[in-house]
Structures are given as structure tokens and as C-alpha cells.
Coordinates of C-alpha atoms in Angstrom, one line a residue:
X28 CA 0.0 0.0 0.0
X29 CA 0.9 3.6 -1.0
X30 CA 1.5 6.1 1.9
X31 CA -0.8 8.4 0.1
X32 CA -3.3 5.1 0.4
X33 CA -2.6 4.4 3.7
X34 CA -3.4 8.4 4.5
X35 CA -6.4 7.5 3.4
X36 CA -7.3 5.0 5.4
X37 CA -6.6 6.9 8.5
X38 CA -9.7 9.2 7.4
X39 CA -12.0 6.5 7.2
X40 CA -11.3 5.0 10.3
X41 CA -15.1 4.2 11.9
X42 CA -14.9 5.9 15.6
X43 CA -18.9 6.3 16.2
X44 CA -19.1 3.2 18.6
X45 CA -16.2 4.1 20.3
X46 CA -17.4 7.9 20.6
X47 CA -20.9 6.7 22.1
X48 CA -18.7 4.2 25.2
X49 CA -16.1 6.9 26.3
X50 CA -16.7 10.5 27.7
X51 CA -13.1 11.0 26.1
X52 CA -11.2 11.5 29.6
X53 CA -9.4 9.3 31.6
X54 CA -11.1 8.5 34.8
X55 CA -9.3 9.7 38.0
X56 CA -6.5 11.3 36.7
X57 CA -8.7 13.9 34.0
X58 CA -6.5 13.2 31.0
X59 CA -8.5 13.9 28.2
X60 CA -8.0 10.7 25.7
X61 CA -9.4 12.6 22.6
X62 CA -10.2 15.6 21.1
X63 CA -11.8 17.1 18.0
X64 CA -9.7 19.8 16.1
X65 CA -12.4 22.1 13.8
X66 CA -10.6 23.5 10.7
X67 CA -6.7 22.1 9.7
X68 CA -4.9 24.4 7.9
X69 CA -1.5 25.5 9.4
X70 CA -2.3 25.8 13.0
X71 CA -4.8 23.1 13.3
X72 CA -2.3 20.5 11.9
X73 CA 0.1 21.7 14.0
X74 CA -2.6 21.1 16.8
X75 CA -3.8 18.1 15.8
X76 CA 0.3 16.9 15.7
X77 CA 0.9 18.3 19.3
X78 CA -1.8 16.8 21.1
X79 CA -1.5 13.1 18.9
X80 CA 2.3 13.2 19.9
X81 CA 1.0 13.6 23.7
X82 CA -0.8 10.2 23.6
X83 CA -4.2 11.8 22.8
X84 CA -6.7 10.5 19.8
X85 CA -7.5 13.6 17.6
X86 CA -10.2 13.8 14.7
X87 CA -10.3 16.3 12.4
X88 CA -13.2 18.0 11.0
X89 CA -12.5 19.4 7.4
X90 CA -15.0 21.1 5.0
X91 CA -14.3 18.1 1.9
X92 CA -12.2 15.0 1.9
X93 CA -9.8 17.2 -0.3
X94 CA -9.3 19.3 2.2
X95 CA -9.1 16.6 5.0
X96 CA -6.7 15.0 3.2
X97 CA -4.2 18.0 2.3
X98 CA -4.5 18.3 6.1
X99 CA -3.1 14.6 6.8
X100 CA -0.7 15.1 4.2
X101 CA 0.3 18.0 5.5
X102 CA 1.2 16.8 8.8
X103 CA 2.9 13.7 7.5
X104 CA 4.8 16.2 5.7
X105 CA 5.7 18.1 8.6
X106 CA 6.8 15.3 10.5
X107 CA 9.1 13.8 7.4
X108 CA 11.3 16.9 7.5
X109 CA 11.6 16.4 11.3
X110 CA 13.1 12.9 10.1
X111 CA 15.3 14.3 8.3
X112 CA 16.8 16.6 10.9
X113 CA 16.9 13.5 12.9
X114 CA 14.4 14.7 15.6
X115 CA 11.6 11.9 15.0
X116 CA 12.1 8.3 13.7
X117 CA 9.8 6.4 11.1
X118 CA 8.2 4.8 14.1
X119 CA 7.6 8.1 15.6
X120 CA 5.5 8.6 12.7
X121 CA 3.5 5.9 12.0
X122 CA 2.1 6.4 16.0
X123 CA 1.3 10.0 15.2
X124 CA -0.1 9.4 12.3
X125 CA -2.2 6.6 14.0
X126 CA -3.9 8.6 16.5
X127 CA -5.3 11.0 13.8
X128 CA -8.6 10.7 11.9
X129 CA -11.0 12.6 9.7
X130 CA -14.3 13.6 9.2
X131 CA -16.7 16.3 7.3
X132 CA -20.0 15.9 9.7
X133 CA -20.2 17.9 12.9
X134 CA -21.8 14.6 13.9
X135 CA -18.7 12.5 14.5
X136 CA -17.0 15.3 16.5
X137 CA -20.6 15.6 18.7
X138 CA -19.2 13.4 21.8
X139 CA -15.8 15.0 22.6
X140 CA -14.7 16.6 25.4
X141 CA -12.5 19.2 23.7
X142 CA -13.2 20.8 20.4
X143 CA -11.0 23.1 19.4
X144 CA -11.8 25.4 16.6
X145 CA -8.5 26.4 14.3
X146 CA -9.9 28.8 11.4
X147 CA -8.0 32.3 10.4
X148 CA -8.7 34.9 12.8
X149 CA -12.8 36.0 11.4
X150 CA -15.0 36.8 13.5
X151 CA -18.1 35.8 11.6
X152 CA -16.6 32.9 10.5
X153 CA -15.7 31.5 14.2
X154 CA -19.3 32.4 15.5
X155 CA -20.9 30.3 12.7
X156 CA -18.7 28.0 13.9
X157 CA -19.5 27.7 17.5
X158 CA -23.6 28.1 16.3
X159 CA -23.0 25.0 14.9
X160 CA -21.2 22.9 17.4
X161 CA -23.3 24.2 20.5
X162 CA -26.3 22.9 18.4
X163 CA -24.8 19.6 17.5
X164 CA -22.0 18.7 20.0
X165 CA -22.6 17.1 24.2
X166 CA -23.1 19.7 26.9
X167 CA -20.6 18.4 28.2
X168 CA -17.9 19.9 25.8
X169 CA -15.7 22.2 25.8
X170 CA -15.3 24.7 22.7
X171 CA -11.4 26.6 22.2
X172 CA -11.1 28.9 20.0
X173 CA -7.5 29.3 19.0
X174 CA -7.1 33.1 17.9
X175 CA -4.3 35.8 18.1
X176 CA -6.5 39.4 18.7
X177 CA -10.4 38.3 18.8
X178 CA -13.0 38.2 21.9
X179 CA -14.1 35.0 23.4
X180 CA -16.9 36.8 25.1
X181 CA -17.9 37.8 20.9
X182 CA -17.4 34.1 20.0
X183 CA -18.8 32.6 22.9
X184 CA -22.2 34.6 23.0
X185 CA -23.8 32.5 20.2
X186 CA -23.8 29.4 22.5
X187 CA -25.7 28.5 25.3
X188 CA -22.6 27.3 27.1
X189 CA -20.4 30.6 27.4
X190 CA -18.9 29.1 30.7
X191 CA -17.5 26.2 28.8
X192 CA -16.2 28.8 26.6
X193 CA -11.9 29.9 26.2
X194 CA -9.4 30.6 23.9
X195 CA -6.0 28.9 23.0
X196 CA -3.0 31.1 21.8
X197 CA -1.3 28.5 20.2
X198 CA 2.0 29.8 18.5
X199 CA 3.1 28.4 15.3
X200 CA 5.0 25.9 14.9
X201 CA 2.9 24.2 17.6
X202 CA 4.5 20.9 17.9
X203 CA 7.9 23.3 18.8
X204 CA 6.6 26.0 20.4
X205 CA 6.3 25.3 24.4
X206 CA 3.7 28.1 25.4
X207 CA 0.0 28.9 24.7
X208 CA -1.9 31.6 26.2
X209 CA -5.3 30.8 27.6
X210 CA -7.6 33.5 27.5
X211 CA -11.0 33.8 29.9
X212 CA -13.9 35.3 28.2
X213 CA -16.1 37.4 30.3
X214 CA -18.0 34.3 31.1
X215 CA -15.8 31.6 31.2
X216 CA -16.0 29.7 34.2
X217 CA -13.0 28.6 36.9
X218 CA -13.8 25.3 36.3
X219 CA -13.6 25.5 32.3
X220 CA -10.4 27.3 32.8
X221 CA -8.6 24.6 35.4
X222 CA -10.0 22.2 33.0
X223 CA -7.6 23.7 29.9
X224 CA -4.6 24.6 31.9
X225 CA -4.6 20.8 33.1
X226 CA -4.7 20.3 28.9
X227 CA -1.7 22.7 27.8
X228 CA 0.5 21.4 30.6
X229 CA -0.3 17.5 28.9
X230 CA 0.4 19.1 25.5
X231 CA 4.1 19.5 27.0
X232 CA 3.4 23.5 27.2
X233 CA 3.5 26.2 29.9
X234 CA -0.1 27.9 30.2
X235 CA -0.2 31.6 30.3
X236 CA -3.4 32.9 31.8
X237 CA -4.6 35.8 30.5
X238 CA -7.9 38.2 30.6
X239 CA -9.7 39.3 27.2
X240 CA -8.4 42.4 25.9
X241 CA -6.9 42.8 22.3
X242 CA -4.0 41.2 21.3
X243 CA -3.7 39.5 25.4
X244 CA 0.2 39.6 25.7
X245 CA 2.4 38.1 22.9
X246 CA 0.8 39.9 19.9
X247 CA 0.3 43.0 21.6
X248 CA 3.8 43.1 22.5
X249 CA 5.9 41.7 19.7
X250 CA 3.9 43.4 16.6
X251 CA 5.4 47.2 17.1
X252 CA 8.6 45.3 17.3
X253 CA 8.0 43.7 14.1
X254 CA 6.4 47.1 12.4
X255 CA 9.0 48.9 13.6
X256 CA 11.5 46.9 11.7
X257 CA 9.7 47.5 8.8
X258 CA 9.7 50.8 9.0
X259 CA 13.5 50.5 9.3
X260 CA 13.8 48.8 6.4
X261 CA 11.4 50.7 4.7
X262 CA 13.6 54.2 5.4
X263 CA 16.6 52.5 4.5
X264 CA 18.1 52.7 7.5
X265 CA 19.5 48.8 7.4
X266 CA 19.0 46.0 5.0
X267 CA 16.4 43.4 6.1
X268 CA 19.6 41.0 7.4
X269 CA 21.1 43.2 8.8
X270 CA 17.9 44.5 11.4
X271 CA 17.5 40.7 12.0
X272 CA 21.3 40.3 12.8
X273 CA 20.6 43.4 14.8
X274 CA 17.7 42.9 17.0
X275 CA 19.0 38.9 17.5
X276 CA 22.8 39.5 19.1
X277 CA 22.0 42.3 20.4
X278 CA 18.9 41.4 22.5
X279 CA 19.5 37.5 22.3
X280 CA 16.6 36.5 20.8
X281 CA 16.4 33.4 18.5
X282 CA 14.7 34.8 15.7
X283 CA 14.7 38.6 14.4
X284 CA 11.7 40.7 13.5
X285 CA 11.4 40.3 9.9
X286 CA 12.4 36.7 9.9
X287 CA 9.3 35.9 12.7
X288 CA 7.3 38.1 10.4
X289 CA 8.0 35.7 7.7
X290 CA 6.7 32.6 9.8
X291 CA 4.0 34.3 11.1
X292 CA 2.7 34.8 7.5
X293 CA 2.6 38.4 6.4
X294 CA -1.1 38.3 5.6
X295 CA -2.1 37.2 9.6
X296 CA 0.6 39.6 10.5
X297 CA -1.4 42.2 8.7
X298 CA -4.7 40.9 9.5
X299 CA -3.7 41.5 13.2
X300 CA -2.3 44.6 13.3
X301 CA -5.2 46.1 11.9
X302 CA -7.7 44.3 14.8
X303 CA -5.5 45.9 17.2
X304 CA -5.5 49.5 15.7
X305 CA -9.3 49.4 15.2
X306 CA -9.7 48.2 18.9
X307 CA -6.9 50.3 20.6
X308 CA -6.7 53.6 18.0
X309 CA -3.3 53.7 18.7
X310 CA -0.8 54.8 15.8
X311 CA 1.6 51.8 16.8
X312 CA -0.2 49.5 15.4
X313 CA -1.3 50.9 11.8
X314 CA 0.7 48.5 9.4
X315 CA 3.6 49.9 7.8
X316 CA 2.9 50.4 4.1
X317 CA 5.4 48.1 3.3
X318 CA 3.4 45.3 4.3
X319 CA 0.9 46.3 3.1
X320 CA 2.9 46.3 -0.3
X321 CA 4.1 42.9 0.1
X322 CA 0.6 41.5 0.9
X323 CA -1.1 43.3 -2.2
X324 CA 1.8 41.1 -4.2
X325 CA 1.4 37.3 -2.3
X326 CA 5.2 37.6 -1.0
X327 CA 3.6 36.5 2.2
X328 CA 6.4 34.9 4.1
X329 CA 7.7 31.2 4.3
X330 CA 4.0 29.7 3.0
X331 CA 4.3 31.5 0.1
X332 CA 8.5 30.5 -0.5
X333 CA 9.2 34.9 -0.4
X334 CA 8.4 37.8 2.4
X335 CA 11.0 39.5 3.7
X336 CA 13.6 36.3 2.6
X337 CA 13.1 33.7 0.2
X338 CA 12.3 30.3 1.5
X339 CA 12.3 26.6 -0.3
X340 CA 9.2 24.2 -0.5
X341 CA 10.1 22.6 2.9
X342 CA 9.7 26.5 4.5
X343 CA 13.8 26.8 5.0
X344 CA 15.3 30.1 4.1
X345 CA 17.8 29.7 1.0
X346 CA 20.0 32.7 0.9
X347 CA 19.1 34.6 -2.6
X348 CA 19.6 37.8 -0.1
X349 CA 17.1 40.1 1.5
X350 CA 13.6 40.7 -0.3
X351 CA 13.0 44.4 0.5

């Protein structure tokens, strides 16, 4: 059998009878076994990979078997170039991979105990979202919304369960990254909240509790830093390598401004800024034109191989020099 067959398969695994036996958490110690991840584009494969490496069963909800597929691709992808670096093993792999299934109805995702909703930060979108699960899923379940700027209390208000209600900051990559913000709505109970710390720390990261507001902490802080260097670039003051070089000896960070820029994905780096300076009306967070120029013209960053560097198929930045 073809890998591309045997990704297959793993969608059409048949989990209804066990759905209908298990409440999805471990008795006594409150692991949760199984979780639903709503939406698997960048972030929600790299959910879906985080909590499957943890030892927890993960179905993903997709709009089309095309889609649900890309999505399983895209994490076997993800974890191939991770072989290659040495850092996971073909066994690794096949267990991942294992733990991960598919499915297009809001049906199979009903029973639950965490659903966690990964879709590009829309407002609209995420409530018709959440309309949908609180009509089809347990009362028992938990809804996340993982989101970099919006209001839980805005997602959560079309639900009749606003106390089982939070958001997830997961940053990308998510497999790598060993933080995630967890963000109260206005109604989100202790219990709720308790319930999803107990969650990050089994994902192998460190919670960060936070309070609604725009942009909670690491986007509010980090993206003047990042439009800042822009701006620097865009006045000629430095060449885009040399801010980076800049910003990451001198202030020991791993990764300069315009290079995290590049990860994050220009367009979400955009999209962000502009929630923030609607909310806040601050000036420090209107995007610099440049960005705005390299958005109009898809250099978005490492997805799309050319932002602020140029990057290969695999996402790895090949030196053809700056892209100002």
C-alpha cells in the first residue's frame, strides 16, 4: 500500500461506537483521551500533531475529503522533515499518524470533550462556527477557539454554554513551540479554565493565563517590534539581514523581526495589526505600508517560498539575499 493510500485509510477510520462508550477522559486522573480539532490548515495540523504526539486520539473535521486530506498530508509532511533533521524516527511517525482521523460531519466530533476550533482569525466565521457545534455537540464539551486578537466573550455569546467557553494562543509551529496563552472570556467559568490549563501542561506547554483584551500579551507586544523593523527597512536605515542580525545579538533572541514576520505569514501579520489599531486607535499599530505592499503582491512569508527572505518548499530560508 501507497503512503498516500494508507493516509487514506486513516480518514475513514469508523470511531462512532467508540465515541458513544467513552466520555473522552481518563477516569481519576482527568487526561483527556481525545479531542476534535475544527478547521486544519496551518495551526490546526500543527494542533492536531501536538496533542497526537501527547498520547491523545484527535479527529479532524474538514469542509471536503480534499481538504481533509491535504491536512493529513500536510502533517505527514511536517513530520518527514523532522526525520530528516533526525528529531523523529519512522516509528515516531506511524504512532502520530495513527492517532489522527478525519471527518466532514459535525456529527462525529458531537461526543468530545474538547473541540478546538483552528480557522483564520474572522470573527463571523468563528461564530458560525460555534452556532454550529453548540447545536450539534454534548453539553458536556468544551469549545477553544485558538485566535491571536479576537473576543471570546464575541465568539462565545452565540452558544448557550459561554462558561465552557476559552481561547488557545497557540503559536506556530505548535508541535515546537512550548507556550500557549489561555484567555477567559467574560463568562468563562474557573472550572472551564482549570479544565484547559490541566490540557496545555499534557500538551508539553507552559499555560499563560490571560484576561480578554486585544491582542492579550504576545501579539500586543511583539507586533510594534515587528512594524517597527519594517519601517526601518522601509527608510533605509539597514538591509532586512542586517535588522535581524541586529535585533537577535544584540537582544539575544532566536529569531529577528522580519524573519518571525515571515513565519508568522505576512497576511495574519497584517490581519492583526489592523484588529489591534481598530480596537486600541493607537498609531503603533497601523501597518507599515510596506506590508501592506508585500501582501497586495502574495510575497507572504515562508508559505508563500518569499516575504521579507526567500524560502524553499520545505519552509527553510535559502539565501538569494534580503527581499525588501
Amino acid at each position: 500500500m501507497s503512503e498516500t493510500e494508507s493516509l487514506k485509510s486513516l480518514l475513514r477510520k469508523d470511531n462512532g461506537e467508540a465515541q458513544e462508550e467513552s466520555s473522552g477522559v481518563a477516569p481519576g486522573s482527568g487526561d483527556v483521551l481525545k479531542i476534535a480539532v475544527v478547521g486544519a490548515g496551518t495551526m490546526g495540523q500543527g494542533i492536531a500533531q501536538a496533542a497526537s504526539q501527547a498520547g491523545i486520539d484527535v479527529m479532524i473535521l474538514e469542509r471536503d475529503d480534499l481538504s481533509l486530506q491535504a491536512s493529513v498530508d500536510g502533517i505527514a509532511e511536517s513530520i518527514d522533515y523532522e526525520i530528516s533533521r533526525w528529531a523523529k524516527t519512522e516509528s515516531d511517525k506511524k504512532a502520530i499518524l495513527s492517532r489522527i482521523t478525519g471527518t466532514t460531519s459535525f456529527k462525529d466530533i458531537a461526543a468530545e470533550p474538547i473541540i478546538i476550533e483552528a480557522l483564520p482569525d474572522e470573527l463571523e466565521a468563528k461564530r458560525h462556527i460555534f452556532r454550529t457545534l453548540d447545536g450539534t455537540c454534548k453539553p458536556h464539551s468544551i469549545f477553544i477557539t485558538n485566535t491571536s486578537v479576537l473576543s471570546i466573550t464575541e465568539i462565545a455569546e452565540v452558544t448557550d454554554r459561554q462558561e465552557q467557553v476559552i481561547g488557545m494562543h497557540f503559536m506556530n509551529p505548535v508541535p515546537k513551540t512550548p507556550v500557549v496563552e489561555i484567555v477567559r472570556g467574560l463568562k468563562t467559568s474557573d472550572k472551564t479554565f482549570d479544565s484547559i490549563s490541566k490540557f496545555a501542561v499534557q500538551l508539553k506547554k507552559t499555560p499563560i493565563e490571560v484576561y480578554e483584551y486585544p491582542g492579550y500579551v504576545t501579539t500586543r507586544v511583539i507586533l510594534p517590534m515587528i512594524n517597527e523593523a519594517m519601517y526601518v527597512l522601509m527608510e533605509g536605515v539597514a538591509s532586512a539581514e542586517d535588522i535581524d542580525k541586529a535585533i537577535k545579538l544584540g537582544y539575544n533572541m532566536e529569531r529577528g523581526p522580519l524573519a518571525l514576520a515571515d513565519q508568522m505569514g505576512l497576511d495574519e501579520v497584517k490581519t492583526w495589526m489592523e484588529s489591534l489599531f481598530r480596537e486600541l486607535g493607537d498609531l503603533k499599530y497601523r501597518p507599515c505600508p510596506l506590508l501592506r505592499k508585500k501582501v497586495r503582491a502574495g510575497q507572504l512569508g515562508r508559505k508563500s517560498g518569499h516575504g521579507f527572505f526567500y524560502y524553499n518548499e520545505h519552509g527553510i530560508r535559502i539565501q538569494r539575499g534580503s527581499a525588501e
